[in-house]
Structures are given as C-alpha cells and as structure tokens.
C-alpha cells in the first residue's frame, strides 16, 4: 500500500514537473515568436496587418461608419459647402503658387517661370477603405499600393489640400498617416510669413505647431498653413490647414501656441489622391 | 477552454476595437479586458496561450507587429501566476487589476515601439492612463457576459482550487 502511494506521488510529481516545464517552454517559445515579430523587417510583418484589414474590411467599414455618424463634429452641413471648401483650397494653392512664382521672377530676373503646380507629377486616385480619426491614431487605409507606384512618405491630398503622408504600403493597400495623428510631424509654413516650423498632430482633428514662434510674428486665427516643399515628394508648398486658435503659450508667454485644423473635412472625404512627384 | 468560442470572441473584440471604437477619443481597450479575463478565469497554460494570442490580435490593429504580443503575453502570464496566490474575484479588485495591467502593458508597448523606431504620440502616458482607467471601469461589467459566452463558471475559481 505504502509502495503504491509512493509510486502515485512520484507519478504526480513527474506530471506536475512536466506540466510546469511545458508551461515554461510554451512561454519561452511564444516570447521568442514575439521577439521574431519585433525584429523582423516591418515590410514583412505588415503583411499580417494588411491581411487582417483585407479580410475584415466590411465589418471594419461598417463599424467606422456607425461611429463616425455618432461622433463626427458636424462642421459642414451639405455638399455645396464642401465644394466651396474645395474651391477655396484650390484658390489658396494657386495664390501660394503665384506668390512663389513672383518671388522667383524677381530673383531670377525674368528667367523661365516656374512650372504650374504638380506639373509632371503622377496623381494616383484612391478610395478609402477604413478611416480612423479618433484617439491617438488618425489614419486612412486606401486601396492603392506599390503596384501603382506608391511608396512611404509620399504626400496625400484630398479636396485640394494635403491630409497626410503614406506611412506603410503593401502591394494593394496603403496606410495613410493623417497630419492630425499624434505621431505625425510635418514641416509647415504659417500664412504668408516665411516662418517655417514643424507641425505635430494632437488628435481630435487638429495639430499644433511646435511652440517657438515669437509673439512678435504676426499670426492670427484664420491664417492658412502650407506644407513646405520636400524635394522629390512635394515640389511646391500646398495648403494643409487653417489656424483655428492662436494664443500665448501658457508656459512661455513670449511664443505662440498655434492650433491648426485640416483645410478639408476629413470625416467626409471618400477618396484621396497620392502625389508621385518623380514617376 | 473552448477555443472556437475564444477565437470568435477575440476576432469580434479586434474588429470592434479597430472599427467602431477607433473614432472615439477616449475608449476602453477590449483586448486588455479579454487579457485579464482569460488570465483570471483560465488555467495557467491556457492563460499563457490566450495572452499571446490576444497580444497578436492587438498588434494586428496597432502601429507595429510584436510589441503587444510580448507585452500582453508577459503580463497575462504574470497575472495568471499571480492569480494562484491572490484571488481576483471581486469587481473592484478586477477593475484595479485591469487598470494596473493596462498601465504596465501600455508602458511596455511604448518602450518596445521605441526599440522598433516607431514614433509614439507626444502625450502617450496620458493616453495610456485614460485607456487603462476606462477599461478598468468597464471591464468588470463585461466579465459576466464573457464568462457566459465562454461557458466558464466564475464561482469555481478560488485561490485554493486552481488547476495546476
């Protein structure tokens, strides 16, 4: 009897030890898998994310539509307003373009005028499959990818204004990081001044310009904000947003605290265009 | 563990998180709530597997692959072992555990994202805090429906009766 009990205990101990070992092994292997995911090149691991987005695009879109319908700030009421905004943005771009052209004429004493905006660039229209504009992430998933020539950091426009840049791209779809995303940083020019600063997304449909513009610089609410030229990606400044709030910084009263909102209604855009400057 | 039900639940939570909840500024982290639920109401081996799986699902809708798999896996496993010592049965304790796990896992995800050169938002810690707090408030109320869906009897899990 005692011998049987002893055997039973030994078996139980072995089983427990094996179970414990297998748990440790399980944990180790899964951690290893996690580290492989972290260390693997992002272009490989992104395929998982893109596959998920492709498979579940319909439920994701339905969920997005419902939440957007319930949480959207109704700034613009009808489509005619949207058309007006498009024209206003287009005019702003042309004015900026004209001003640059005038400067160049003055500088180069009548040498050949600079080319019209985006001449020679390839414009790829894309439909939006998923929109995420709340919380920390502000991004779009679009139905164009490397097959159409898309690459990271290319600028994306909607309603004639810049809305963001390509963050990640696969063969058929791409992720557009909007400039209101909290991890977005874009060089911008405020109004007609020569002040160039970095604009950082803060979520909630807005972005802030890094607060180091002195209050002596004339900036006011309603001023237009332009994305700066970026060789190979954007050859001319384009409108990106409008200053909605300009107040003295709480910590440093000698500098402006500038809040910028998109030049178009991001919640209503259905398609975007990707600029490929050197196709 | 009913793994088919688990898969459906995780997929549903992932789609809801990436779709319906994505446009809200402050939102609960459904996957974090699931992580704590399975760490508390499963045996240790199942908790380890479910933690890593939920982390992988969170990575699918996150900025980069890997950080949440590791973070959720690590804290889910730690929580499963901790549950052998400290019973987490009352709702306030569950809320506290969700909140603490949210803070710790969120911070670790941020640090791992930095390792992967993935830039994080400027106010990341405030966002982590808000999400953890919201999840902590909402989470315990979801435990009962989750237990019903998973056919888990919540009252059989006591500190001295954990299956080894």
CSV table of C-alpha atoms in Angstrom, one decimal:
chain,number,residue,atom,x,y,z
A,1,UNK,CA,0.0,0.0,0.0
A,2,UNK,CA,2.7,2.4,1.1
A,3,UNK,CA,4.7,1.4,-2.1
A,4,UNK,CA,1.6,2.2,-4.2
A,5,UNK,CA,1.2,5.6,-2.6
A,6,UNK,CA,4.9,6.3,-3.1
A,7,UNK,CA,4.6,5.4,-6.8
A,8,UNK,CA,1.4,7.5,-7.1
A,9,UNK,CA,3.2,10.5,-5.5
A,10,UNK,CA,6.2,10.1,-7.8
A,11,UNK,CA,4.0,10.0,-10.8
A,12,UNK,CA,2.1,13.1,-9.7
A,13,UNK,CA,5.4,14.9,-9.1
A,14,UNK,CA,6.6,13.9,-12.5
A,15,UNK,CA,3.4,15.1,-14.1
A,16,UNK,CA,3.5,18.4,-12.3
A,17,UNK,CA,7.1,18.9,-13.2
A,18,UNK,CA,6.4,18.1,-16.8
A,19,UNK,CA,3.4,20.4,-16.8
A,20,UNK,CA,5.4,23.1,-15.3
A,21,UNK,CA,8.3,22.6,-17.8
A,22,UNK,CA,5.8,22.6,-20.7
A,23,UNK,CA,4.4,25.9,-19.4
A,24,UNK,CA,7.9,27.4,-19.3
A,25,UNK,CA,8.6,26.0,-22.7
A,26,UNK,CA,5.3,27.3,-24.0
A,27,UNK,CA,6.0,30.8,-22.6
A,28,UNK,CA,9.6,30.8,-23.9
A,29,UNK,CA,8.5,29.8,-27.5
A,30,UNK,CA,5.8,32.3,-27.6
A,31,UNK,CA,8.1,35.0,-26.3
A,32,UNK,CA,10.6,34.0,-29.0
A,33,UNK,CA,7.8,34.3,-31.6
A,34,UNK,CA,7.1,37.8,-30.2
A,35,UNK,CA,10.7,38.9,-30.5
A,36,UNK,CA,10.9,37.5,-34.0
A,37,UNK,CA,7.9,39.7,-34.9
A,38,UNK,CA,9.6,42.7,-33.4
A,39,UNK,CA,12.9,42.1,-35.0
A,40,UNK,CA,11.6,41.1,-38.4
A,41,UNK,CA,11.6,43.8,-41.1
A,42,UNK,CA,8.3,45.8,-40.9
A,43,UNK,CA,7.6,45.2,-44.6
A,44,UNK,CA,7.2,41.5,-43.8
A,45,UNK,CA,5.3,41.8,-40.6
A,46,UNK,CA,2.9,44.4,-42.1
A,47,UNK,CA,1.5,41.7,-44.3
A,48,UNK,CA,-0.3,40.3,-41.2
A,49,UNK,CA,-1.9,43.7,-40.6
A,50,UNK,CA,-2.8,44.3,-44.2
A,51,UNK,CA,-4.2,40.7,-44.5
A,52,UNK,CA,-6.4,41.4,-41.4
A,53,UNK,CA,-7.6,44.7,-43.0
A,54,UNK,CA,-8.4,43.0,-46.3
A,55,UNK,CA,-10.3,40.1,-44.7
A,56,UNK,CA,-12.3,42.2,-42.3
A,57,UNK,CA,-12.7,45.4,-44.4
A,58,UNK,CA,-16.5,45.2,-44.5
A,59,UNK,CA,-17.2,44.9,-40.7
A,60,UNK,CA,-14.4,47.5,-40.1
A,61,UNK,CA,-16.0,49.9,-42.5
A,62,UNK,CA,-19.5,49.4,-41.1
A,63,UNK,CA,-18.1,50.0,-37.6
A,64,UNK,CA,-16.3,53.1,-38.7
A,65,UNK,CA,-19.4,54.5,-40.5
A,66,UNK,CA,-21.5,54.0,-37.4
A,67,UNK,CA,-19.0,55.6,-35.0
A,68,UNK,CA,-18.3,58.4,-37.4
A,69,UNK,CA,-22.0,59.1,-37.8
A,70,UNK,CA,-22.3,59.3,-34.0
A,71,UNK,CA,-19.2,61.2,-33.1
A,72,UNK,CA,-18.5,63.5,-36.0
A,73,UNK,CA,-18.4,67.1,-35.3
A,74,UNK,CA,-20.9,68.5,-37.8
A,75,UNK,CA,-18.9,71.4,-39.1
A,76,UNK,CA,-20.1,71.3,-42.6
A,77,UNK,CA,-23.7,70.6,-43.3
A,78,UNK,CA,-24.1,70.0,-47.0
A,79,UNK,CA,-22.1,69.1,-50.1
A,80,UNK,CA,-22.3,72.6,-51.6
A,81,UNK,CA,-20.2,73.8,-48.6
A,82,UNK,CA,-17.7,71.0,-49.4
A,83,UNK,CA,-17.4,72.3,-53.0
A,84,UNK,CA,-16.9,75.8,-51.7
A,85,UNK,CA,-14.1,74.5,-49.5
A,86,UNK,CA,-12.5,72.7,-52.4
A,87,UNK,CA,-12.5,75.8,-54.5
A,88,UNK,CA,-11.2,77.9,-51.6
A,89,UNK,CA,-8.3,75.5,-51.1
A,90,UNK,CA,-7.6,75.4,-54.8
A,91,UNK,CA,-7.5,79.2,-54.8
A,92,UNK,CA,-5.2,79.2,-51.8
A,93,UNK,CA,-2.9,76.8,-53.5
A,94,UNK,CA,-2.9,78.9,-56.7
A,95,UNK,CA,-2.2,82.1,-54.7
A,96,UNK,CA,0.6,80.5,-52.9
A,97,UNK,CA,2.0,79.2,-56.2
A,98,UNK,CA,1.6,82.6,-57.8
A,99,UNK,CA,3.4,84.2,-54.9
A,100,UNK,CA,6.3,81.8,-55.2
A,101,UNK,CA,6.4,82.4,-59.0
A,102,UNK,CA,6.5,86.1,-58.4
A,103,UNK,CA,9.4,85.7,-56.0
A,104,UNK,CA,11.3,83.6,-58.4
A,105,UNK,CA,10.7,86.1,-61.2
A,106,UNK,CA,12.1,88.8,-59.0
A,107,UNK,CA,15.0,86.7,-58.0
A,108,UNK,CA,15.9,85.3,-61.4
A,109,UNK,CA,15.2,88.5,-63.4
A,110,UNK,CA,12.7,87.1,-65.9
A,111,UNK,CA,14.2,83.6,-66.3
A,112,UNK,CA,11.7,80.9,-67.1
A,113,UNK,CA,8.7,80.9,-64.9
A,114,UNK,CA,8.4,78.0,-62.6
A,115,UNK,CA,6.1,75.3,-63.8
A,116,UNK,CA,2.5,75.1,-62.8
A,117,UNK,CA,1.7,73.2,-59.6
A,118,UNK,CA,2.2,69.5,-59.8
A,119,UNK,CA,3.1,69.5,-63.5
A,120,UNK,CA,4.8,66.3,-64.4
A,121,UNK,CA,3.7,64.6,-61.2
A,122,UNK,CA,1.7,61.5,-61.3
A,123,UNK,CA,-1.5,61.7,-59.4
A,124,UNK,CA,-3.0,58.4,-58.2
A,125,UNK,CA,-6.6,58.5,-57.1
A,126,UNK,CA,-7.5,56.1,-54.3
A,127,UNK,CA,-10.6,55.1,-52.5
A,128,UNK,CA,-10.7,55.0,-48.7
A,129,UNK,CA,-11.5,51.6,-47.1
A,130,UNK,CA,-11.1,52.4,-43.5
A,131,UNK,CA,-10.9,55.7,-41.5
A,132,UNK,CA,-9.5,56.0,-38.0
A,133,UNK,CA,-9.6,59.6,-36.8
A,134,UNK,CA,-10.2,59.4,-33.1
A,135,UNK,CA,-7.8,58.8,-30.2
A,136,UNK,CA,-4.1,58.6,-30.8
A,137,UNK,CA,-4.3,57.2,-34.3
A,138,UNK,CA,-5.5,59.2,-37.2
A,139,UNK,CA,-5.1,57.2,-40.4
A,140,UNK,CA,-6.8,56.0,-43.6
A,141,UNK,CA,-6.4,52.7,-45.4
A,142,UNK,CA,-6.6,53.2,-49.1
A,143,UNK,CA,-6.9,50.7,-52.0
A,144,UNK,CA,-3.7,51.5,-53.8
A,145,UNK,CA,-0.2,50.1,-53.2
A,146,UNK,CA,3.2,49.5,-54.6
A,147,UNK,CA,1.7,48.1,-57.7
A,148,UNK,CA,0.6,51.7,-58.6
A,149,UNK,CA,3.9,53.2,-57.6
A,150,UNK,CA,3.1,54.2,-54.1
A,151,UNK,CA,5.9,54.5,-51.5
A,152,UNK,CA,6.4,55.6,-48.0
A,153,UNK,CA,6.4,59.4,-47.2
A,154,UNK,CA,4.5,60.4,-50.4
A,155,UNK,CA,2.0,63.2,-49.8
A,156,UNK,CA,-1.7,62.5,-49.9
A,157,UNK,CA,-4.2,65.2,-50.9
A,158,UNK,CA,-8.0,65.4,-50.5
A,159,UNK,CA,-10.2,68.3,-51.6
A,160,UNK,CA,-7.1,70.0,-53.0
A,161,UNK,CA,-5.3,70.1,-49.6
A,162,UNK,CA,-2.7,67.9,-48.0
A,163,UNK,CA,-4.2,65.5,-45.5
A,164,UNK,CA,-1.2,63.3,-44.7
A,165,UNK,CA,1.5,61.0,-45.9
A,166,UNK,CA,1.9,57.4,-46.8
A,167,UNK,CA,3.1,55.5,-43.7
A,168,UNK,CA,3.1,51.9,-44.8
A,169,UNK,CA,2.4,50.3,-48.1
A,170,UNK,CA,1.8,46.8,-49.4
A,171,UNK,CA,1.1,45.6,-53.0
A,172,UNK,CA,-2.5,46.6,-53.0
A,173,UNK,CA,-3.2,48.8,-50.0
A,174,UNK,CA,-1.5,51.5,-48.1
A,175,UNK,CA,-1.8,53.2,-44.7
A,176,UNK,CA,-2.0,57.0,-44.8
A,177,UNK,CA,-1.0,58.7,-41.6
A,178,UNK,CA,-3.0,61.9,-41.3
A,179,UNK,CA,-1.2,65.0,-40.1
A,180,UNK,CA,-3.5,65.1,-37.1
A,181,UNK,CA,-2.1,61.7,-36.0
A,182,UNK,CA,-0.2,62.1,-32.7
A,183,UNK,CA,3.0,60.6,-34.2
A,184,UNK,CA,2.9,62.8,-37.3
A,185,UNK,CA,5.5,65.6,-37.8
A,186,UNK,CA,5.3,67.8,-41.0
A,187,UNK,CA,7.3,70.9,-41.8
A,188,UNK,CA,4.9,73.8,-42.5
A,189,UNK,CA,4.8,77.4,-43.3
A,190,UNK,CA,2.4,79.6,-41.5
A,191,UNK,CA,0.4,82.1,-43.6
A,192,UNK,CA,2.4,84.3,-45.9
A,193,UNK,CA,5.2,84.7,-43.5
A,194,UNK,CA,8.5,83.0,-44.1
A,195,UNK,CA,8.2,81.2,-40.7
A,196,UNK,CA,8.7,77.5,-41.2
A,197,UNK,CA,8.1,75.2,-38.3
A,198,UNK,CA,7.2,71.6,-37.5
A,199,UNK,CA,3.6,70.8,-37.0
A,200,UNK,CA,2.7,67.9,-34.8
A,201,UNK,CA,-0.6,66.1,-34.7
A,202,UNK,CA,-2.5,66.1,-31.4
A,203,UNK,CA,-5.6,64.0,-32.4
A,204,UNK,CA,-9.1,65.3,-32.2
A,205,UNK,CA,-9.0,66.6,-35.8
A,206,UNK,CA,-6.2,69.0,-35.0
A,207,UNK,CA,-2.5,69.6,-34.9
A,208,UNK,CA,-0.2,72.1,-33.1
A,209,UNK,CA,2.8,74.0,-34.4
A,210,UNK,CA,5.8,73.5,-32.2
A,211,UNK,CA,5.6,76.5,-29.9
A,212,UNK,CA,8.6,78.5,-30.7
A,213,UNK,CA,7.2,81.2,-33.0
A,214,UNK,CA,7.7,84.5,-31.1
A,215,UNK,CA,4.6,86.6,-30.4
A,216,UNK,CA,6.2,89.4,-32.4
A,217,UNK,CA,5.4,87.3,-35.6
A,218,UNK,CA,2.0,88.3,-36.9
A,219,UNK,CA,-0.1,85.1,-36.8
A,220,UNK,CA,-3.8,85.0,-36.3
A,221,UNK,CA,-6.8,82.6,-36.4
A,222,UNK,CA,-7.8,82.1,-40.0
A,223,UNK,CA,-4.3,82.1,-41.4
A,224,UNK,CA,-3.6,79.4,-43.9
A,225,UNK,CA,-0.9,76.8,-43.2
A,226,UNK,CA,1.1,75.3,-46.0
A,227,UNK,CA,3.1,72.1,-46.1
A,228,UNK,CA,6.7,73.0,-47.0
A,229,UNK,CA,8.4,71.8,-50.1
A,230,UNK,CA,10.2,68.5,-49.8
A,231,UNK,CA,12.5,67.5,-52.7
A,232,UNK,CA,11.2,64.5,-54.5
A,233,UNK,CA,7.9,64.4,-52.6
A,234,UNK,CA,6.4,67.9,-52.9
A,235,UNK,CA,7.9,70.5,-55.2
A,236,UNK,CA,5.5,73.3,-54.3
A,237,UNK,CA,4.0,74.3,-50.9
A,238,UNK,CA,0.4,73.2,-50.6
A,239,UNK,CA,-2.3,74.1,-48.2
A,240,UNK,CA,-2.6,71.7,-45.3
A,241,UNK,CA,-4.8,73.5,-42.8
A,242,UNK,CA,-6.0,76.7,-41.2
A,243,UNK,CA,-5.0,78.3,-37.9
A,244,UNK,CA,-8.1,77.9,-35.7
A,245,UNK,CA,-6.6,79.2,-32.4
A,246,UNK,CA,-3.6,81.4,-31.8
A,247,UNK,CA,-2.9,82.3,-28.2
A,248,UNK,CA,0.1,82.9,-26.0
A,249,UNK,CA,1.8,79.8,-24.7
A,250,UNK,CA,0.9,79.1,-21.1
A,251,UNK,CA,4.5,78.1,-20.1
A,252,UNK,CA,6.3,80.6,-22.4
A,253,UNK,CA,4.2,83.7,-22.9
A,254,UNK,CA,6.7,85.0,-25.4
A,255,UNK,CA,5.8,82.4,-28.0
A,256,UNK,CA,2.5,81.5,-29.8
A,257,UNK,CA,0.5,78.3,-29.1
A,258,UNK,CA,-1.0,77.6,-32.5
A,259,UNK,CA,-3.7,75.1,-33.3
A,260,UNK,CA,-4.3,74.0,-36.8
A,261,UNK,CA,-7.3,72.1,-38.3
A,262,UNK,CA,-7.4,70.4,-41.7
A,263,UNK,CA,-8.3,72.5,-44.7
A,264,UNK,CA,-10.9,70.0,-45.6
A,265,UNK,CA,-13.5,67.9,-43.7
A,266,UNK,CA,-11.5,64.7,-43.1
A,267,UNK,CA,-14.6,62.9,-41.8
A,268,UNK,CA,-16.4,63.4,-45.2
A,269,UNK,CA,-13.7,62.6,-47.7
A,270,UNK,CA,-14.4,59.4,-49.7
A,271,UNK,CA,-11.3,59.4,-51.9
A,272,UNK,CA,-7.8,60.8,-51.9
A,273,UNK,CA,-5.0,61.4,-54.4
A,274,UNK,CA,-1.4,60.4,-53.9
A,275,UNK,CA,1.2,62.6,-55.3
A,276,UNK,CA,4.2,60.9,-57.0
A,277,UNK,CA,6.5,63.7,-57.9
A,278,UNK,CA,9.0,61.8,-59.9
A,279,UNK,CA,7.1,58.9,-61.6
B,1,UNK,CA,-11.1,26.1,-22.8
B,2,UNK,CA,-13.5,26.4,-25.8
B,3,UNK,CA,-11.0,27.6,-28.4
B,4,UNK,CA,-13.5,28.2,-31.2
B,5,UNK,CA,-15.5,30.5,-28.9
B,6,UNK,CA,-12.3,32.1,-27.8
B,7,UNK,CA,-11.3,32.8,-31.5
B,8,UNK,CA,-14.7,34.3,-32.3
B,9,UNK,CA,-14.5,36.5,-29.2
B,10,UNK,CA,-11.0,37.7,-29.9
B,11,UNK,CA,-11.9,38.5,-33.6
B,12,UNK,CA,-15.1,40.3,-32.6
B,13,UNK,CA,-13.2,42.4,-30.0
B,14,UNK,CA,-10.4,43.2,-32.5
B,15,UNK,CA,-12.9,44.3,-35.2
B,16,UNK,CA,-14.9,46.3,-32.7
B,17,UNK,CA,-11.7,48.0,-31.4
B,18,UNK,CA,-10.4,48.8,-34.9
B,19,UNK,CA,-13.7,49.7,-36.4
B,20,UNK,CA,-16.4,51.0,-34.1
B,21,UNK,CA,-14.3,52.2,-31.2
B,22,UNK,CA,-11.4,53.6,-33.3
B,23,UNK,CA,-13.0,57.0,-33.8
B,24,UNK,CA,-13.6,57.8,-30.1
B,25,UNK,CA,-11.1,59.9,-28.4
B,26,UNK,CA,-11.2,58.0,-25.1
B,27,UNK,CA,-12.2,54.4,-25.3
B,28,UNK,CA,-11.8,51.1,-23.4
B,29,UNK,CA,-9.3,48.6,-24.6
B,30,UNK,CA,-11.5,45.5,-25.2
B,31,UNK,CA,-8.4,43.3,-25.8
B,32,UNK,CA,-6.9,44.3,-22.4
B,33,UNK,CA,-10.2,43.4,-20.7
B,34,UNK,CA,-10.1,40.0,-22.5
B,35,UNK,CA,-6.5,39.5,-21.5
B,36,UNK,CA,-7.3,40.0,-17.8
B,37,UNK,CA,-10.4,37.9,-18.1
B,38,UNK,CA,-8.6,34.9,-19.5
B,39,UNK,CA,-5.6,35.3,-17.2
B,40,UNK,CA,-8.0,35.2,-14.2
B,41,UNK,CA,-10.5,32.6,-15.3
B,42,UNK,CA,-8.4,30.0,-17.2
B,43,UNK,CA,-5.7,27.7,-16.0
B,44,UNK,CA,-2.1,28.8,-16.4
B,45,UNK,CA,-1.3,27.1,-19.7
B,46,UNK,CA,-4.5,28.4,-21.3
B,47,UNK,CA,-3.8,31.8,-19.9
B,48,UNK,CA,-0.3,31.9,-21.5
B,49,UNK,CA,-1.6,30.9,-24.9
B,50,UNK,CA,-4.6,33.3,-24.8
B,51,UNK,CA,-2.4,36.2,-23.6
B,52,UNK,CA,-0.1,35.8,-26.5
B,53,UNK,CA,-3.0,35.4,-29.0
B,54,UNK,CA,-4.7,38.5,-27.7
B,55,UNK,CA,-1.4,40.4,-27.9
B,56,UNK,CA,-1.0,39.2,-31.5
B,57,UNK,CA,-4.6,40.4,-32.3
B,58,UNK,CA,-3.8,43.8,-30.7
B,59,UNK,CA,-0.7,44.0,-32.9
B,60,UNK,CA,-2.8,43.4,-36.0
B,61,UNK,CA,-4.6,46.7,-35.3
B,62,UNK,CA,-1.7,48.6,-33.8
B,63,UNK,CA,1.1,50.6,-35.4
B,64,UNK,CA,3.7,47.7,-35.5
B,65,UNK,CA,3.8,44.0,-35.1
B,66,UNK,CA,5.4,42.4,-32.0
B,67,UNK,CA,5.3,44.9,-29.0
B,68,UNK,CA,1.8,44.0,-27.9
B,69,UNK,CA,2.4,40.3,-28.4
B,70,UNK,CA,5.3,40.4,-26.0
B,71,UNK,CA,3.8,42.8,-23.6
B,72,UNK,CA,0.4,41.1,-23.3
B,73,UNK,CA,2.0,37.7,-23.2
B,74,UNK,CA,4.3,38.7,-20.4
B,75,UNK,CA,1.7,40.5,-18.2
B,76,UNK,CA,-1.0,37.9,-19.0
B,77,UNK,CA,1.3,35.1,-17.9
B,78,UNK,CA,2.4,37.1,-14.8
B,79,UNK,CA,-1.2,37.7,-13.9
B,80,UNK,CA,-2.1,34.0,-14.3
B,81,UNK,CA,0.6,33.1,-11.9
B,82,UNK,CA,-0.3,35.9,-9.5
B,83,UNK,CA,-3.9,34.6,-9.5
B,84,UNK,CA,-2.7,31.4,-8.0
B,85,UNK,CA,-1.6,33.5,-5.0
B,86,UNK,CA,-4.1,36.3,-4.8
B,87,UNK,CA,-7.7,35.7,-5.7
B,88,UNK,CA,-9.1,38.3,-8.0
B,89,UNK,CA,-12.8,37.8,-7.7
B,90,UNK,CA,-14.4,41.0,-6.5
B,91,UNK,CA,-15.2,43.6,-9.1
B,92,UNK,CA,-13.2,46.4,-7.5
B,93,UNK,CA,-10.1,44.1,-7.5
B,94,UNK,CA,-10.8,43.2,-11.1
B,95,UNK,CA,-11.0,46.8,-12.0
B,96,UNK,CA,-7.8,47.6,-10.2
B,97,UNK,CA,-6.0,44.7,-12.0
B,98,UNK,CA,-7.3,45.8,-15.4
B,99,UNK,CA,-6.1,49.3,-14.7
B,100,UNK,CA,-2.7,48.2,-13.4
B,101,UNK,CA,-2.2,45.8,-16.3
B,102,UNK,CA,-3.2,48.5,-18.8
B,103,UNK,CA,-0.7,50.9,-17.4
B,104,UNK,CA,2.2,48.4,-17.3
B,105,UNK,CA,1.4,46.8,-20.6
B,106,UNK,CA,0.9,50.2,-22.3
B,107,UNK,CA,4.2,51.5,-21.0
B,108,UNK,CA,6.0,48.3,-22.1
B,109,UNK,CA,4.4,48.6,-25.6
B,110,UNK,CA,5.6,52.2,-25.9
B,111,UNK,CA,9.1,51.2,-24.9
B,112,UNK,CA,9.1,48.3,-27.3
B,113,UNK,CA,7.8,50.6,-30.1
B,114,UNK,CA,10.7,52.9,-29.4
B,115,UNK,CA,13.0,49.9,-29.8
B,116,UNK,CA,11.4,49.4,-33.2
B,117,UNK,CA,11.9,53.1,-34.0
B,118,UNK,CA,8.1,53.6,-34.2
B,119,UNK,CA,7.4,57.2,-33.1
B,120,UNK,CA,4.8,57.5,-30.4
B,121,UNK,CA,2.4,60.3,-29.7
B,122,UNK,CA,3.6,63.2,-27.5
B,123,UNK,CA,1.1,62.6,-24.7
B,124,UNK,CA,1.4,58.8,-24.7
B,125,UNK,CA,1.4,58.3,-21.0
B,126,UNK,CA,-1.8,60.3,-20.6
B,127,UNK,CA,-3.4,58.2,-23.3
B,128,UNK,CA,-2.3,55.0,-21.7
B,129,UNK,CA,-3.7,56.2,-18.3
B,130,UNK,CA,-7.1,57.2,-19.8
B,131,UNK,CA,-7.4,53.9,-21.7
B,132,UNK,CA,-6.5,51.9,-18.6
B,133,UNK,CA,-8.9,53.8,-16.4
B,134,UNK,CA,-11.7,53.4,-18.9
B,135,UNK,CA,-11.0,49.7,-19.3
B,136,UNK,CA,-10.8,49.3,-15.5
B,137,UNK,CA,-14.2,50.9,-15.1
B,138,UNK,CA,-15.9,49.0,-18.0
B,139,UNK,CA,-14.1,45.7,-17.8
B,140,UNK,CA,-15.6,44.0,-14.7
B,141,UNK,CA,-19.1,44.5,-16.1
B,142,UNK,CA,-18.1,42.6,-19.2
B,143,UNK,CA,-16.7,39.6,-17.2
B,144,UNK,CA,-20.1,38.0,-16.7
B,145,UNK,CA,-21.2,38.1,-20.3
B,146,UNK,CA,-17.7,36.9,-21.3
B,147,UNK,CA,-18.0,34.0,-18.8
B,148,UNK,CA,-21.4,33.1,-20.2
B,149,UNK,CA,-20.1,33.1,-23.8
B,150,UNK,CA,-17.1,31.0,-22.8
B,151,UNK,CA,-19.2,28.7,-20.6
B,152,UNK,CA,-16.9,29.4,-17.7
B,153,UNK,CA,-18.2,29.1,-14.2
B,154,UNK,CA,-16.8,32.1,-12.4
B,155,UNK,CA,-17.5,30.8,-8.9
B,156,UNK,CA,-15.3,27.7,-9.2
B,157,UNK,CA,-12.2,29.8,-9.4
B,158,UNK,CA,-10.8,30.2,-6.0
B,159,UNK,CA,-7.3,30.6,-4.8
B,160,UNK,CA,-7.0,27.1,-3.3
B,161,UNK,CA,-8.7,25.3,-6.2
B,162,UNK,CA,-6.7,26.5,-9.1
B,163,UNK,CA,-6.0,23.7,-11.5
B,164,UNK,CA,-2.2,23.1,-11.9
